[in-house]
Each structure stands twice: as structure tokens, then as C-alpha cells.
N, CA, C and O of each residue as an XYZ file, in Angstrom:
440
protein
N      12.122    -34.841     -6.550
C      10.970    -33.957     -7.587
C       9.998    -33.525     -6.904
O      10.033    -33.960     -5.752
N       8.997    -32.741     -7.155
C       8.562    -31.533     -6.345
C       7.149    -32.217     -6.950
O       6.908    -32.477     -8.129
N       6.065    -32.482     -5.467
C       4.367    -32.714     -5.632
C       4.236    -31.486     -6.431
O       4.646    -30.327     -6.494
N       2.735    -33.107     -7.539
C       1.817    -31.601     -8.854
C       1.195    -30.191     -6.953
O       1.023    -28.972     -6.942
N       1.090    -31.109     -5.919
C       0.442    -29.307     -4.666
C       0.942    -28.303     -5.059
O       0.492    -27.343     -5.685
N       2.808    -28.772     -4.308
C       3.951    -27.339     -4.484
C       3.980    -26.655     -5.694
O       4.135    -25.434     -5.730
N       3.821    -27.460     -6.858
C       4.304    -27.195     -7.894
C       2.983    -26.441     -8.296
O       3.396    -25.486     -8.954
N       1.802    -26.378     -8.251
C       0.640    -25.044     -8.114
C       0.798    -24.077     -7.149
O       0.612    -22.861     -7.104
N       1.123    -24.787     -6.513
C       1.475    -23.629     -5.094
C       2.527    -22.165     -5.127
O       2.246    -20.969     -5.210
N       3.781    -22.869     -5.026
C       4.823    -21.892     -5.586
C       5.106    -22.118     -7.187
O       5.940    -21.605     -7.934
N       4.499    -22.693     -7.321
C       5.671    -22.479     -9.751
C       3.997    -22.330    -10.074
O       3.116    -23.179     -9.941
N       3.926    -21.244    -10.440
C       3.176    -20.917    -11.690
C       3.666    -21.449    -13.053
O       4.823    -21.133    -13.327
N       3.145    -22.035    -13.763
C       3.590    -21.833    -15.496
C       3.017    -21.060    -16.199
O       3.357    -21.064    -17.383
N       1.903    -20.073    -15.750
C       1.251    -19.151    -16.408
C       2.060    -18.048    -15.957
O       1.891    -17.094    -16.716
N       2.864    -17.796    -15.036
C       3.098    -16.757    -14.516
C       4.447    -16.791    -14.234
O       4.758    -15.845    -13.510
N       5.382    -17.520    -14.526
C       6.616    -18.065    -13.834
C       6.726    -18.191    -12.131
O       5.836    -18.506    -11.340
N       8.089    -17.844    -11.874
C       8.330    -17.709    -10.362
C       7.032    -16.954     -9.603
O       6.411    -16.109    -10.248
N       6.747    -17.181     -8.621
C       6.108    -16.053     -7.411
C       6.766    -14.761     -7.002
O       6.376    -13.676     -6.569
N       8.164    -15.428     -7.379
C       9.191    -14.286     -6.344
C       9.263    -12.637     -7.057
O       9.768    -11.566     -6.720
N       8.241    -13.265     -8.516
C       8.404    -11.936     -8.945
C       7.966    -10.932     -8.178
O       7.134    -11.260     -7.331
N       8.453     -9.175     -8.246
C       7.741     -7.967     -7.497
C       7.190     -6.933     -8.919
O       8.176     -6.741     -9.630
N       6.199     -6.388     -9.381
C       5.735     -5.942     -9.433
C       5.552     -4.499     -8.960
O       4.805     -4.102     -8.065
N       6.362     -3.810     -9.719
C       6.350     -2.390     -8.002
C       5.103     -1.044     -9.244
O       5.126     -0.968    -10.473
N       4.200     -0.220     -8.237
C       3.353      0.517     -8.360
C       4.058      1.683     -7.880
O       5.146      2.088     -7.469
N       2.515      2.106     -8.226
C       3.181      4.144     -7.749
C       2.320      4.614     -6.702
O       2.249      5.706     -6.138
N       1.476      3.195     -6.527
C       0.688      3.272     -5.665
C       1.169      2.790     -3.531
O       1.695      1.805     -3.013
N       0.716      3.870     -3.068
C       1.595      3.224     -1.357
C      -0.229      3.025     -0.813
O      -1.166      3.735     -1.177
N      -0.278      1.912      0.078
C      -0.899      1.871      1.444
C      -0.205      2.446      2.348
O       1.010      2.270      2.439
N      -0.952      3.291      3.218
C      -0.713      3.774      4.967
C      -1.505      3.261      6.018
O      -2.214      4.122      6.539
N      -1.596      2.212      6.455
C      -2.065      2.236      7.882
C      -1.470      2.607      8.603
O      -0.285      2.926      8.500
N      -2.581      2.690     10.092
C      -2.014      3.200     11.072
C      -2.406      4.572     11.819
O      -2.330      4.862     13.013
N      -3.013      5.585     10.313
C      -3.085      6.728     11.230
C      -4.095      7.193     12.051
O      -5.016      6.424     12.325
N      -4.076      8.914     12.723
C      -5.247      9.035     13.512
C      -6.736      8.812     12.742
O      -7.199      8.891     11.604
N      -7.047      8.582     13.695
C      -9.070      8.779     12.923
C      -9.103     10.519     13.008
O      -9.762     10.927     12.052
N      -8.631     11.571     13.796
C      -8.887     12.561     13.650
C      -7.106     13.321     12.039
O      -6.655     14.458     11.895
N      -6.880     12.514     11.581
C      -6.318     13.118     10.346
C      -6.915     13.475      8.944
O      -7.532     12.585      8.359
N      -6.783     14.708      8.355
C      -7.786     15.361      7.391
C      -7.298     15.395      6.281
O      -6.101     15.659      6.168
N      -8.051     15.152      5.218
C      -7.608     14.263      3.891
C      -6.643     16.149      4.130
O      -5.611     15.933      4.766
N      -6.737     17.221      3.892
C      -5.273     17.844      3.689
C      -4.109     17.095      4.046
O      -3.417     16.323      3.382
N      -3.996     17.680      5.846
C      -2.746     16.613      6.478
C      -2.388     15.743      5.890
O      -1.227     15.335      5.857
N      -3.632     15.149      5.125
C      -2.948     13.338      4.962
C      -1.777     13.821      3.046
O      -0.558     13.653      3.012
N      -2.480     14.293      1.972
C      -1.721     14.770      1.240
C      -0.346     15.896      1.816
O       0.881     15.815      1.853
N      -1.228     16.769      2.147
C       0.612     17.340      2.853
C       1.689     17.020      2.872
O       2.725     17.445      2.362
N       1.272     15.736      3.881
C       2.083     14.793      4.274
C       2.978     14.171      3.162
O       4.159     14.505      3.063
N       2.665     13.677      2.708
C       2.890     13.167      1.323
C       3.600     13.672     -0.339
O       4.002     13.024     -1.305
N       3.501     14.994     -0.066
C       3.763     15.643     -1.062
C       5.156     16.278     -1.279
O       5.790     16.769     -2.213
N       5.333     16.015      0.124
C       7.359     16.728     -0.525
C       7.732     15.156     -1.332
O       8.724     15.551     -1.945
N       7.663     14.364     -1.546
C       8.023     12.965     -1.773
C       8.256     12.995     -3.451
O       9.231     12.659     -4.123
N       7.010     13.514     -3.813
C       6.623     13.897     -5.493
C       5.845     13.861     -5.346
O       5.279     13.658     -4.272
N       5.175     14.144     -6.939
C       3.915     14.909     -7.384
C       2.676     14.031     -6.916
O       2.829     12.824     -6.728
N       1.613     14.566     -6.754
C       0.479     12.972     -5.798
C      -0.582     13.418     -6.459
O      -1.318     14.339     -6.105
N      -0.669     12.745     -7.455
C      -1.994     12.621     -8.301
C      -3.317     12.108     -7.133
O      -4.429     12.572     -7.384
N      -3.198     11.233     -5.970
C      -4.069     10.734     -5.651
C      -4.140     10.815     -4.335
O      -3.410      9.853     -4.099
N      -4.467     11.234     -3.217
C      -4.172     11.133     -2.060
C      -5.654     10.497     -1.002
O      -6.192     11.557     -0.686
N      -6.079      9.917     -0.678
C      -7.289      9.126     -0.249
C      -7.702      8.402      1.052
O      -7.848      7.188      1.195
N      -7.840      9.242      1.845
C      -8.724      8.541      3.633
C      -9.604      7.195      2.687
O     -10.111      7.084      1.570
N      -9.456      6.551      3.598
C     -11.066      5.432      3.925
C     -11.884      5.966      4.691
O     -11.488      6.287      5.811
N     -12.725      6.118      4.456
C     -13.785      6.516      5.868
C     -14.668      5.728      6.089
O     -15.178      5.231      5.085
N     -15.222      5.280      7.478
C     -16.684      4.800      7.547
C     -17.689      5.488      6.736
O     -17.777      6.585      6.185
N     -18.516      4.301      6.883
C     -19.684      4.784      5.853
C     -20.978      5.563      6.684
O     -21.667      6.501      6.284
N     -21.040      4.878      7.888
C     -21.638      5.826      8.927
C     -21.563      6.915      9.379
O     -22.229      7.942      9.249
N     -20.481      6.569     10.069
C     -19.834      8.133     10.205
C     -19.220      8.878      9.933
O     -18.733      9.779     10.616
N     -19.096      8.587      8.597
C     -17.678      9.446      7.891
C     -16.409     10.188      8.114
O     -15.860     11.082      7.471
N     -15.911      9.168      9.893
C     -14.748      9.366     10.316
C     -13.566      8.791      9.245
O     -13.934      7.735      8.729
N     -12.338      9.208      8.832
C     -11.462      8.559      8.503
C     -11.431      6.208      9.272
O     -12.423      5.625      9.709
N     -10.919      5.985      9.219
C     -10.806      4.195      9.210
C      -9.133      4.507      9.808
O      -8.738      3.660     10.609
N      -8.334      5.433      9.537
C      -7.012      4.471      9.588
C      -6.175      4.436      8.956
O      -5.033      4.406      9.416
N      -6.417      4.428      7.751
C      -5.976      3.571      6.766
C      -6.118      4.681      4.922
O      -7.305      5.001      4.857
N      -5.740      4.964      4.284
C      -5.518      6.136      2.935
C      -4.837      5.245      2.176
O      -4.376      4.279      2.783
N      -4.658      5.309      1.049
C      -3.927      5.400     -0.559
C      -3.625      6.401     -1.216
O      -4.460      7.142     -1.735
N      -1.978      6.603     -1.301
C      -1.241      7.441     -1.648
C      -1.090      7.733     -3.222
O       0.132      7.839     -3.330
N      -1.500      7.878     -4.189
C      -1.246      7.515     -6.092
C       0.116      8.878     -6.344
O      -0.167     10.049     -6.091
N       1.743      8.426     -6.931
C       2.243      9.305     -6.855
C       2.297      8.832     -8.700
O       1.947      7.884     -9.403
N       3.025     10.287     -8.873
C       2.741     10.079    -10.628
C       4.256      8.871    -10.917
O       4.224      8.291    -12.002
N       5.082      8.652    -10.282
C       6.048      7.412    -10.856
C       6.548      6.687     -9.455
O       6.360      7.063     -8.298
N       7.115      5.742     -9.855
C       7.558      4.622     -8.848
C       8.375      5.101     -8.103
O       8.316      4.785     -6.915
N       9.763      6.343     -8.724
C      10.462      6.666     -8.209
C       9.965      7.799     -6.138
O      10.356      7.788     -4.970
N       8.969      8.499     -6.986
C       8.494      8.912     -5.960
C       7.861      7.755     -4.602
O       7.933      7.676     -3.376
N       7.285      7.054     -5.666
C       7.192      6.174     -4.222
C       7.408      5.486     -2.944
O       6.876      5.348     -1.843
N       8.790      4.993     -3.834
C       9.613      3.934     -3.189
C      10.481      5.227     -1.726
O      10.920      5.169     -0.577
N      10.278      6.182     -2.790
C      11.618      7.133     -1.839
C      10.706      7.624     -0.438
O      11.325      7.731      0.620
N       8.985      7.965     -0.472
C       7.738      8.206      0.171
C       7.936      6.883      1.381
O       8.105      7.103      2.581
N       7.871      5.512      0.762
C       7.810      4.185      1.948
C       8.610      4.391      2.807
O       8.739      3.594      3.736
N      10.940      4.790      1.558
C      11.421      4.648      2.975
C      11.918      5.941      3.479
O      13.076      5.744      3.848
N      11.529      7.379      3.700
C      11.287      7.906      4.309
C      10.119      7.956      5.352
O      10.186      8.549      6.428
N       8.819      7.110      4.791
C       7.355      8.093      6.393
C       7.285      5.787      6.590
O       6.069      5.597      6.594
N       7.743      4.830      6.677
C       7.421      4.139      7.411
C       8.662      3.939      8.375
O       9.865      4.007      8.123
N       7.840      3.609      9.834
C       7.560      3.478     10.726
C       7.838      4.948     11.441
O       8.517      4.808     12.459
N       7.478      6.332     11.156
C       7.541      6.792     11.389
C       6.467      7.686     12.227
O       5.484      7.639     11.488
N       6.065      8.561     13.481
C       5.309      8.932     14.263
C       4.740     10.050     13.788
O       5.360     11.108     13.688
N       2.881      9.823     13.288
C       2.715     11.072     12.361
C       1.245     11.446     13.464
O       0.160     10.904     13.250
N       1.430     12.303     14.460
C      -0.118     12.201     15.089
C      -0.193     11.531     15.515
O      -1.004     10.702     15.104
N       0.758     11.182     17.026
C       1.421     10.705     17.619
C       1.022      9.217     17.662
O       0.897      8.784     18.808
N       0.786      8.306     16.629
C       0.863      6.910     16.351
C       2.050      7.057     15.377
O       2.372      8.051     14.725
N       2.795      5.487     15.442
C       3.488      5.337     14.683
C       3.219      5.013     13.954
O       2.622      4.034     14.402
N       2.988      4.908     11.937
C       2.515      4.526     11.045
C       3.455      3.927     10.164
O       4.672      4.109     10.198
N       2.846      3.223      9.396
C       3.144      1.772      8.635
C       3.234      2.183      6.871
O       2.166      2.481      6.336
N       4.318      2.186      6.144
C       3.505      2.136      5.000
C       4.343      1.508      4.017
O       5.566      1.366      4.007
N       3.262      1.078      3.001
C       3.943      0.201      1.785
C       3.791      0.001      0.506
O       3.090      0.947      0.146
N       4.078     -0.822     -0.642
C       3.643     -0.590     -2.216
C       1.954     -0.892     -1.567
O       1.556     -1.849     -0.903
N       1.492     -0.142     -1.870
C       0.219     -1.077     -2.297
C      -0.138     -2.455     -3.057
O       0.498     -2.611     -4.099
N      -0.947     -3.370     -2.755
C      -1.072     -4.451     -2.832
C      -2.489     -4.639     -3.917
O      -3.612     -4.239     -3.611
N      -2.044     -5.539     -5.614
C      -3.256     -5.995     -6.293
C      -4.616     -6.372     -6.534
O      -5.036     -7.529     -6.555
N      -5.533     -4.925     -6.785
C      -7.307     -6.242     -6.243
C      -7.116     -7.180     -7.511
O      -7.988     -7.063     -8.371
N      -5.805     -8.355     -7.816
C      -6.769     -8.510     -8.862
C      -7.082    -10.254     -8.237
O      -6.928    -10.723     -7.109
N      -7.631    -10.960     -9.682
C      -8.193    -12.387     -8.795
C      -6.812    -12.905     -9.032
O      -6.577    -13.716     -8.136
N      -5.783    -12.793     -9.854
C      -4.687    -13.536    -10.420
C      -3.521    -13.776     -8.846
O      -2.893    -14.783     -8.518
N      -3.617    -12.191     -8.051
C      -3.269    -12.077     -7.072
C      -3.403    -12.858     -6.107
O      -2.469    -13.133     -5.354
N      -4.952    -13.475     -5.952
C      -5.455    -13.941     -4.539
C      -5.545    -15.612     -4.983
O      -5.794    -16.327     -4.013
N      -5.407    -16.230     -6.086
C      -5.435    -17.775     -6.460
C      -4.163    -18.327     -5.204
O      -3.847    -19.514     -5.125
């Protein structure tokens, strides 16, 4: 029998099993060069589909890119194609990682 702690941690009655994956059309790109421009970032991912938004995260004080960003595609299939093609590639002399963006909702953090 499962203890109540295990039950709450791995099986949430309100959400079902935690092994479910909700796919998103937004991807997270990390380990980018700090010299990556907005245009370069968008062009790097536009060949995989229609990019709705390409956003580099910048330092508030220096306005330089922090080395990561988000790309939103029109469909989940385009996002998956970009992840499979770009994850683990070298761009601008840096090995970049690409994955699905995690949602920021409180439900996922519980």
C-alpha cells in the first residue's frame, strides 16, 4: 500500500498521474552567445516554421542578452521539428540546448 506522502507526491487525484506531458508551441533555448542579436535569433529558428515570437532575455542594467531565450511557433509540430534539429548544435561557437518551455503556473510547482 502506498503511504499518503507518496500518494501526494506522485499521484495527484486532481490531476491524475504526473507522467502526462502537455505539449506547447513555445521552446526554451539556452547557452546562447551573449553577442546573439534579435534578428540572428529569429532567423536561426525561422527555417522550421512560422515564428510568432522570438524573445531574447536581456540583463536589465546592461541590456545585453543573458544567453537564453524563448521562441513561439504557430504549431506544436513546428516546435518539435526545431527541438529535434537544433538541440545539441553549435551556434556562434557555443553548444546550445533547445527544449519545450515549462509553464510558470503554480499547479506545476506544487
